[in-house]
Structure formats: structure tokens, C-alpha cells
mmCIF file of C-alpha atoms in Angstrom:
data_model
loop_
_atom_site.group_PDB
_atom_site.id
_atom_site.type_symbol
_atom_site.label_atom_id
_atom_site.label_comp_id
_atom_site.label_asym_id
_atom_site.label_seq_id
_atom_site.Cartn_x
_atom_site.Cartn_y
_atom_site.Cartn_z
ATOM 1 C CA UNK S 182 -5.571 48.041 7.400
ATOM 2 C CA UNK S 183 -1.128 48.414 7.257
ATOM 3 C CA UNK S 184 -1.893 50.174 11.410
ATOM 4 C CA UNK S 185 -4.411 47.375 12.785
ATOM 5 C CA UNK S 186 -1.652 44.907 10.658
ATOM 6 C CA UNK S 187 1.040 46.049 12.939
ATOM 7 C CA UNK S 188 -0.660 46.195 15.874
ATOM 8 C CA UNK S 189 -1.969 42.514 15.567
ATOM 9 C CA UNK S 190 1.611 41.225 14.538
ATOM 10 C CA UNK S 191 2.391 43.218 17.566
ATOM 11 C CA UNK S 192 -0.123 41.903 20.045
ATOM 12 C CA UNK S 193 1.517 37.855 18.116
ATOM 13 C CA UNK S 194 4.527 38.519 18.912
ATOM 14 C CA UNK S 195 4.238 39.271 22.856
ATOM 15 C CA UNK S 196 1.610 36.467 23.149
ATOM 16 C CA UNK S 197 4.766 34.421 21.847
ATOM 17 C CA UNK S 198 6.830 35.612 23.550
ATOM 18 C CA UNK S 199 5.270 35.528 26.754
ATOM 19 C CA UNK S 200 4.188 31.627 25.856
ATOM 20 C CA UNK S 201 8.413 30.906 25.596
ATOM 21 C CA UNK S 202 8.838 32.830 28.789
ATOM 22 C CA UNK S 203 5.486 30.292 30.580
ATOM 23 C CA UNK S 204 7.027 27.943 28.971
ATOM 24 C CA UNK S 205 10.097 27.656 30.188
ATOM 25 C CA UNK S 206 9.455 28.522 33.637
ATOM 26 C CA UNK S 207 7.307 25.035 33.839
ATOM 27 C CA UNK S 208 10.560 23.363 31.818
ATOM 28 C CA UNK S 209 13.311 24.984 34.369
ATOM 29 C CA UNK S 210 10.604 24.705 37.830
ATOM 30 C CA UNK S 211 10.414 21.521 40.319
ATOM 31 C CA UNK S 212 6.778 21.512 39.881
ATOM 32 C CA UNK S 213 5.130 18.131 37.824
ATOM 33 C CA UNK S 214 2.008 18.720 38.164
ATOM 34 C CA UNK S 215 2.401 22.052 35.651
ATOM 35 C CA UNK S 216 4.910 20.098 32.854
ATOM 36 C CA UNK S 217 2.425 17.828 33.245
ATOM 37 C CA UNK S 218 -0.204 20.489 32.109
ATOM 38 C CA UNK S 219 1.788 21.815 30.021
ATOM 39 C CA UNK S 220 3.194 19.303 28.419
ATOM 40 C CA UNK S 221 -0.500 17.846 27.397
ATOM 41 C CA UNK S 222 -1.586 21.626 25.847
ATOM 42 C CA UNK S 223 0.860 21.993 23.723
ATOM 43 C CA UNK S 224 0.038 18.172 22.727
ATOM 44 C CA UNK S 225 -3.289 18.151 22.949
ATOM 45 C CA UNK S 226 -4.639 21.801 22.697
ATOM 46 C CA UNK S 227 -1.849 23.757 20.092
ATOM 47 C CA UNK S 228 -1.097 20.218 18.653
ATOM 48 C CA UNK S 229 0.944 21.455 16.147
ATOM 49 C CA UNK S 230 3.764 19.522 14.526
ATOM 50 C CA UNK S 231 5.751 22.180 16.073
ATOM 51 C CA UNK S 232 3.917 22.334 20.289
ATOM 52 C CA UNK S 233 4.522 18.364 20.203
ATOM 53 C CA UNK S 234 8.269 18.866 19.298
ATOM 54 C CA UNK S 235 7.972 21.304 21.961
ATOM 55 C CA UNK S 236 6.261 19.113 24.665
ATOM 56 C CA UNK S 237 8.714 16.664 24.941
ATOM 57 C CA UNK S 238 11.406 17.534 27.068
ATOM 58 C CA UNK S 239 8.648 18.720 29.406
ATOM 59 C CA UNK S 240 7.394 14.968 28.847
ATOM 60 C CA UNK S 241 10.845 13.193 28.931
ATOM 61 C CA UNK S 242 11.214 14.949 32.688
ATOM 62 C CA UNK S 243 8.051 13.533 33.699
ATOM 63 C CA UNK S 244 9.105 10.470 32.778
ATOM 64 C CA UNK S 245 12.403 10.137 34.830
ATOM 65 C CA UNK S 246 10.133 11.594 37.552
ATOM 66 C CA UNK S 247 7.613 8.809 37.375
ATOM 67 C CA UNK S 248 8.357 6.145 35.071
ATOM 68 C CA UNK S 249 6.373 3.472 36.090
ATOM 69 C CA UNK S 250 2.943 5.868 36.348
ATOM 70 C CA UNK S 251 0.333 6.609 34.256
ATOM 71 C CA UNK S 252 2.039 9.724 33.754
ATOM 72 C CA UNK S 253 4.992 8.169 32.719
ATOM 73 C CA UNK S 254 3.617 6.064 30.620
ATOM 74 C CA UNK S 255 1.227 8.737 29.099
ATOM 75 C CA UNK S 256 4.435 11.147 28.890
ATOM 76 C CA UNK S 257 6.707 7.744 27.033
ATOM 77 C CA UNK S 258 4.223 7.366 24.739
ATOM 78 C CA UNK S 259 3.626 11.291 23.561
ATOM 79 C CA UNK S 260 7.320 10.935 23.437
ATOM 80 C CA UNK S 261 7.760 8.670 20.546
ATOM 81 C CA UNK S 262 3.984 9.721 19.333
ATOM 82 C CA UNK S 263 5.391 13.709 18.934
ATOM 83 C CA UNK S 264 9.220 12.456 17.063
ATOM 84 C CA UNK S 265 6.409 10.889 14.742
ATOM 85 C CA UNK S 266 4.271 13.817 13.662
ATOM 86 C CA UNK S 267 7.653 16.002 13.281
ATOM 87 C CA UNK S 268 8.890 13.153 11.248
ATOM 88 C CA UNK S 269 11.673 12.535 12.999
ATOM 89 C CA UNK S 270 11.192 8.465 12.331
ATOM 90 C CA UNK S 271 14.862 7.045 13.998
ATOM 91 C CA UNK S 272 14.263 8.800 17.523
ATOM 92 C CA UNK S 273 10.642 7.866 16.839
ATOM 93 C CA UNK S 274 11.367 4.450 16.278
ATOM 94 C CA UNK S 275 13.595 3.506 18.539
ATOM 95 C CA UNK S 276 11.283 5.512 21.580
ATOM 96 C CA UNK S 277 8.009 3.503 19.701
ATOM 97 C CA UNK S 278 9.546 0.541 20.158
ATOM 98 C CA UNK S 279 10.992 0.867 23.481
ATOM 99 C CA UNK S 280 7.130 1.521 24.721
ATOM 100 C CA UNK S 281 5.570 -1.817 24.265
ATOM 101 C CA UNK S 282 8.594 -3.557 26.390
ATOM 102 C CA UNK S 283 9.207 -1.206 28.834
ATOM 103 C CA UNK S 284 4.821 -0.720 28.714
ATOM 104 C CA UNK S 285 3.636 -4.191 27.572
ATOM 105 C CA UNK S 286 0.073 -4.508 29.296
ATOM 106 C CA UNK S 287 -0.723 -0.766 27.856
ATOM 107 C CA UNK S 288 -4.073 -0.384 26.020
ATOM 108 C CA UNK S 289 -1.113 1.984 23.544
ATOM 109 C CA UNK S 290 1.499 -1.551 22.812
ATOM 110 C CA UNK S 291 -0.564 -2.809 19.545
ATOM 111 C CA UNK S 292 -0.594 1.192 18.818
ATOM 112 C CA UNK S 293 2.561 1.750 19.178
ATOM 113 C CA UNK S 294 3.886 -1.596 18.114
ATOM 114 C CA UNK S 295 2.271 -0.522 14.784
ATOM 115 C CA UNK S 296 3.388 3.097 14.645
ATOM 116 C CA UNK S 297 6.950 2.010 15.020
ATOM 117 C CA UNK S 298 6.899 -0.185 12.253
ATOM 118 C CA UNK S 299 5.654 2.575 10.101
ATOM 119 C CA UNK S 300 8.926 4.492 11.535
ATOM 120 C CA UNK S 301 11.329 2.001 9.067
ATOM 121 C CA UNK S 302 8.507 2.562 6.670
ATOM 122 C CA UNK S 303 9.092 5.511 6.350
ATOM 123 C CA UNK S 304 12.524 4.962 6.757
ATOM 124 C CA UNK S 305 12.421 3.173 3.571
ATOM 125 C CA UNK S 306 14.500 4.672 0.454
ATOM 126 C CA UNK S 307 13.786 4.263 -2.664
ATOM 127 C CA UNK S 308 14.883 0.825 -4.639
ATOM 128 C CA UNK S 309 17.164 2.019 -7.083
ATOM 129 C CA UNK S 310 19.253 2.931 -2.907
ATOM 130 C CA UNK S 311 20.253 -0.082 -0.248
ATOM 131 C CA UNK S 312 17.330 -1.745 0.681
ATOM 132 C CA UNK S 313 18.333 -2.866 4.801
ATOM 133 C CA UNK S 314 14.982 -0.028 6.145
ATOM 134 C CA UNK S 315 13.181 -1.901 3.616
ATOM 135 C CA UNK S 316 13.522 -5.528 5.304
ATOM 136 C CA UNK S 317 13.754 -3.742 8.318
ATOM 137 C CA UNK S 318 9.899 -2.536 8.117
ATOM 138 C CA UNK S 319 9.041 -5.619 6.456
ATOM 139 C CA UNK S 320 9.952 -7.689 8.773
ATOM 140 C CA UNK S 321 8.683 -4.784 11.868
ATOM 141 C CA UNK S 322 5.364 -5.329 9.924
ATOM 142 C CA UNK S 323 5.213 -9.113 9.932
ATOM 143 C CA UNK S 324 5.472 -9.586 13.463
ATOM 144 C CA UNK S 325 2.774 -6.900 14.130
ATOM 145 C CA UNK S 326 0.895 -8.717 11.687
ATOM 146 C CA UNK S 327 1.756 -12.364 13.979
ATOM 147 C CA UNK S 328 1.590 -10.588 17.875
ATOM 148 C CA UNK S 329 -1.924 -8.651 16.763
ATOM 149 C CA UNK S 330 -3.445 -10.996 14.718
ATOM 150 C CA UNK S 331 -6.678 -9.655 15.271
ATOM 151 C CA UNK S 332 -6.204 -5.831 14.619
ATOM 152 C CA UNK S 333 -8.432 -3.843 12.545
ATOM 153 C CA UNK S 334 -5.004 -2.764 11.447
ATOM 154 C CA UNK S 335 -3.617 -6.383 9.419
ATOM 155 C CA UNK S 336 -5.075 -5.358 5.696
ATOM 156 C CA UNK S 337 -3.030 -1.637 6.146
ATOM 157 C CA UNK S 338 -0.168 -3.835 7.294
ATOM 158 C CA UNK S 339 -0.351 -6.960 4.299
ATOM 159 C CA UNK S 340 -0.632 -3.479 1.472
ATOM 160 C CA UNK S 341 2.464 -2.086 2.260
ATOM 161 C CA UNK S 342 3.987 -5.280 3.030
ATOM 162 C CA UNK S 343 3.076 -5.251 -0.474
ATOM 163 C CA UNK S 344 4.375 -2.490 -1.481
ATOM 164 C CA UNK S 345 7.344 -2.406 -0.112
ATOM 165 C CA UNK S 346 7.833 -6.246 -1.839
ATOM 166 C CA UNK S 347 7.405 -4.803 -4.560
ATOM 167 C CA UNK S 348 9.965 -2.055 -4.341
ATOM 168 C CA UNK S 349 12.772 -4.672 -3.298
ATOM 169 C CA UNK S 350 11.407 -7.178 -6.750
ATOM 170 C CA UNK S 351 12.192 -3.684 -8.409
ATOM 171 C CA UNK S 352 15.701 -3.177 -7.322
ATOM 172 C CA UNK S 353 16.453 -7.265 -8.159
ATOM 173 C CA UNK S 354 14.645 -6.439 -11.615
ATOM 174 C CA UNK S 355 16.736 -3.776 -12.428
ATOM 175 C CA UNK S 356 19.870 -5.594 -11.577
ATOM 176 C CA UNK S 357 19.488 -8.527 -13.596
ATOM 177 C CA UNK S 358 18.932 -5.657 -16.664
ATOM 178 C CA UNK S 359 22.004 -3.583 -15.413
ATOM 179 C CA UNK S 360 24.133 -7.308 -15.544
ATOM 180 C CA UNK S 361 23.120 -7.744 -18.495
ATOM 181 C CA UNK S 362 23.700 -4.163 -20.365
ATOM 182 C CA UNK S 363 27.374 -3.969 -18.902
ATOM 183 C CA UNK S 364 28.022 -7.515 -20.443
ATOM 184 C CA UNK S 365 28.433 -9.083 -17.403
ATOM 185 C CA UNK S 366 26.641 -12.283 -18.008
ATOM 186 C CA UNK S 367 27.335 -14.453 -16.153
ATOM 187 C CA UNK S 368 25.933 -12.628 -12.921
ATOM 188 C CA UNK S 369 22.706 -12.105 -15.015
ATOM 189 C CA UNK S 370 22.153 -15.144 -15.738
ATOM 190 C CA UNK S 371 22.221 -15.962 -11.721
ATOM 191 C CA UNK S 372 20.667 -13.593 -11.079
ATOM 192 C CA UNK S 373 17.423 -13.870 -13.455
ATOM 193 C CA UNK S 374 17.711 -17.656 -12.223
ATOM 194 C CA UNK S 375 17.361 -16.070 -8.547
ATOM 195 C CA UNK S 376 14.892 -13.841 -9.504
ATOM 196 C CA UNK S 377 12.426 -16.122 -10.846
ATOM 197 C CA UNK S 378 12.695 -18.118 -8.034
ATOM 198 C CA UNK S 379 12.103 -15.339 -5.819
ATOM 199 C CA UNK S 380 9.286 -13.666 -7.637
ATOM 200 C CA UNK S 381 7.203 -16.668 -9.645
ATOM 201 C CA UNK S 382 4.744 -14.211 -10.267
ATOM 202 C CA UNK S 383 6.574 -11.230 -10.194
ATOM 203 C CA UNK S 384 4.718 -8.820 -13.434
ATOM 204 C CA UNK S 385 8.949 -8.584 -15.042
ATOM 205 C CA UNK S 386 9.207 -12.396 -15.491
ATOM 206 C CA UNK S 387 8.467 -12.422 -18.942
ATOM 207 C CA UNK S 388 11.310 -9.810 -19.448
ATOM 208 C CA UNK S 389 13.549 -11.798 -17.027
ATOM 209 C CA UNK S 390 13.087 -15.004 -18.859
ATOM 210 C CA UNK S 391 14.095 -13.158 -21.770
ATOM 211 C CA UNK S 392 17.255 -11.887 -20.118
ATOM 212 C CA UNK S 393 18.259 -15.276 -19.135
ATOM 213 C CA UNK S 394 17.804 -16.890 -22.015
ATOM 214 C CA UNK S 395 19.698 -13.934 -23.912
ATOM 215 C CA UNK S 396 22.582 -14.305 -21.608
ATOM 216 C CA UNK S 397 22.678 -17.719 -21.771
ATOM 217 C CA UNK S 398 23.482 -17.518 -25.693
ATOM 218 C CA UNK S 399 26.190 -14.926 -24.826
ATOM 219 C CA UNK S 400 27.466 -17.424 -22.302
ATOM 220 C CA UNK S 401 27.810 -20.036 -24.619
ATOM 221 C CA UNK S 402 29.002 -18.093 -27.486
ATOM 222 C CA UNK S 403 31.766 -16.730 -25.201
ATOM 223 C CA UNK S 404 32.072 -19.465 -23.733
ATOM 224 C CA UNK S 405 35.595 -21.771 -23.339
ATOM 225 C CA UNK S 406 35.853 -24.585 -25.503
ATOM 226 C CA UNK S 407 35.183 -27.504 -22.868
ATOM 227 C CA UNK S 408 31.857 -25.443 -21.358
ATOM 228 C CA UNK S 409 30.351 -24.578 -24.484
ATOM 229 C CA UNK S 410 28.546 -27.669 -25.410
ATOM 230 C CA UNK S 411 26.716 -27.759 -22.451
ATOM 231 C CA UNK S 412 25.935 -24.064 -22.323
ATOM 232 C CA UNK S 413 24.830 -24.240 -26.107
ATOM 233 C CA UNK S 414 22.255 -27.092 -25.009
ATOM 234 C CA UNK S 415 21.379 -24.952 -22.047
ATOM 235 C CA UNK S 416 19.848 -22.196 -23.689
ATOM 236 C CA UNK S 417 18.678 -23.780 -26.169
ATOM 237 C CA UNK S 418 16.545 -25.845 -23.592
ATOM 238 C CA UNK S 419 16.140 -22.336 -22.037
ATOM 239 C CA UNK S 420 14.594 -21.414 -24.801
ATOM 240 C CA UNK S 421 11.868 -24.053 -25.722
ATOM 241 C CA UNK S 422 10.638 -23.039 -22.092
ATOM 242 C CA UNK S 423 10.580 -19.456 -23.230
ATOM 243 C CA UNK S 424 8.138 -19.921 -26.136
ATOM 244 C CA UNK S 425 6.139 -21.977 -24.446
ATOM 245 C CA UNK S 426 5.823 -19.769 -21.796
ATOM 246 C CA UNK S 427 5.369 -16.820 -23.725
ATOM 247 C CA UNK S 428 4.277 -17.645 -26.769
ATOM 248 C CA UNK S 429 3.550 -13.968 -28.374
ATOM 249 C CA UNK S 430 6.136 -12.013 -26.624
ATOM 250 C CA UNK S 431 7.733 -9.028 -28.315
ATOM 251 C CA UNK S 432 11.562 -10.553 -27.883
ATOM 252 C CA UNK S 433 10.583 -13.608 -29.568
ATOM 253 C CA UNK S 434 12.245 -12.775 -33.020
ATOM 254 C CA UNK S 435 15.396 -12.063 -31.402
ATOM 255 C CA UNK S 436 15.556 -15.589 -29.628
ATOM 256 C CA UNK S 437 14.634 -17.453 -32.958
ATOM 257 C CA UNK S 438 17.378 -15.889 -34.553
ATOM 258 C CA UNK S 439 20.361 -16.730 -31.196
ATOM 259 C CA UNK S 440 17.863 -20.344 -31.233
ATOM 260 C CA UNK S 441 19.000 -21.430 -35.103
ATOM 261 C CA UNK S 442 22.764 -19.940 -34.182
ATOM 262 C CA UNK S 443 23.246 -22.278 -31.095
ATOM 263 C CA UNK S 444 21.764 -25.033 -33.329
ATOM 264 C CA UNK S 445 23.783 -24.373 -35.625
ATOM 265 C CA UNK S 446 26.673 -24.609 -33.693
ATOM 266 C CA UNK S 447 25.700 -27.561 -31.215
ATOM 267 C CA UNK S 448 25.948 -29.660 -35.050
ATOM 268 C CA UNK S 449 29.423 -28.758 -34.526
ATOM 269 C CA UNK S 450 29.418 -31.456 -31.325
#
């Protein structure tokens, strides 16, 4: 059994070495028919992520040789697709975004546009990091929806957009919580107002409204005298709106106690 394993391993090594030798010969040759055949073999017949990456160098040569022909069109598309399946979404995004511009009438233009948008989706980080890529991904997917309104991928795009928007929503929500926790009352207040305008149906709306009232109270208590009365009145008004919107809220006891303090303070004016 051990002897058989050694023989099998040795044969595999010989085949790999032979394959590498053939690949290098074709890569360096001037026979573009052989280049195209080997590139397609690596991409289609072998079909692994690593073999598709190996096909890139061959496809690049073919595209440079025949940029306006069918072989060049297929080569350019497959370069982008090979980068995509390998997980190099920045390189894939470049080629896939360029493809519809270079080949606007290609039947692969729709797929290329979608995959280009998906590259931005894959590059979108978790909510705690900078969300520039998330904004780009939403924009790219929306452009796809607008460009191909009858595409079978529309529902998928809309679901992905919803997920990306929730990521932005979560980041905005967590920023409000952080401002409140670090007693940056003014930033917490303004961020909460912006959040409620941007996400009126958010699952976080009760807590955001609570944080708005809470930080409004803290601002009023710490205000300079000339601003105090207006901020007390504003806090009382915000509390009344909160009570109407969330009468069974778990935050009611704390806010009610603060409201009593605000009403007592207001009597001084």
C-alpha cells in the first residue's frame, strides 16, 4: 500500500511538471491558437480557482492580440471572472466594470455589470469600519437595477441592497450609542435626529428616540442659562412624543423621572 502511494505521488508529480512545462511553452510561444486552447482548457476543463488564475496570463495575451474580435471579448470577460472566483475583487471589479464599456453589445454585458457590482459588495467591510465601499456597492447595484430592469437578478439585487443599507443603519445607530456613552450630548442629539429622518422604519427607532430624549435632558441640565429654558421645553416636548409613540417602553421609568425634573426646573422661568 505504501509502495502504491509512492508510485501514485510520483506519477502525479510528473504530470504536474509536464503540465507546467506545456503551460510555459505555450505562454512563451507565438501560436495564439494554442494559447487560446490552453486558456480555455484551464478555465473550462480543469475549472479550479487556481487553474482559472493561470489562464489569466494567456487570456491577457489573446486580448492584446485580438481586442476587437470574439476571442478578445471572451478573454477579457474571463480575466475578470477568473479574478472574481479567486477572491481578488479589486482586480475583478476593474475588468468586469470595463467589460460593458469595451463590449457594450456583448451578451455577457449584463452578467459582467452584475459581477462588477458584486465585487463592491464583497469589498464592503463590517459595519464598524469605514463604509465607503458599502456606498459604492449600493450605487453599483442600483445602477444595475436601473440599467437592466427586466433582469432575473433584480430581486437578488434588492435583497443585497437592503442588507447593505442595514449595515449603514447599524453603523449610524452605534455611533449614537457611542456619543451618548461618552457624554457627547450634542453629537448624540443631532445624530439621533438625522437617524430618525434617514431611517423612519428602523428596528432601532425606539432606542434612538430614547437616546434623543435622554441626551436632550442632559443638554438641558448642562446648558448655559440663556439656552436652558428653550432646551427644557424641547426635552419635555420630545418626551411627550416618545410616550405617544412607545407607551409600553422599557425606558419609560427613567424618562418619566427626568421629565418630572424638567417640569420642576421649568417653573423657575
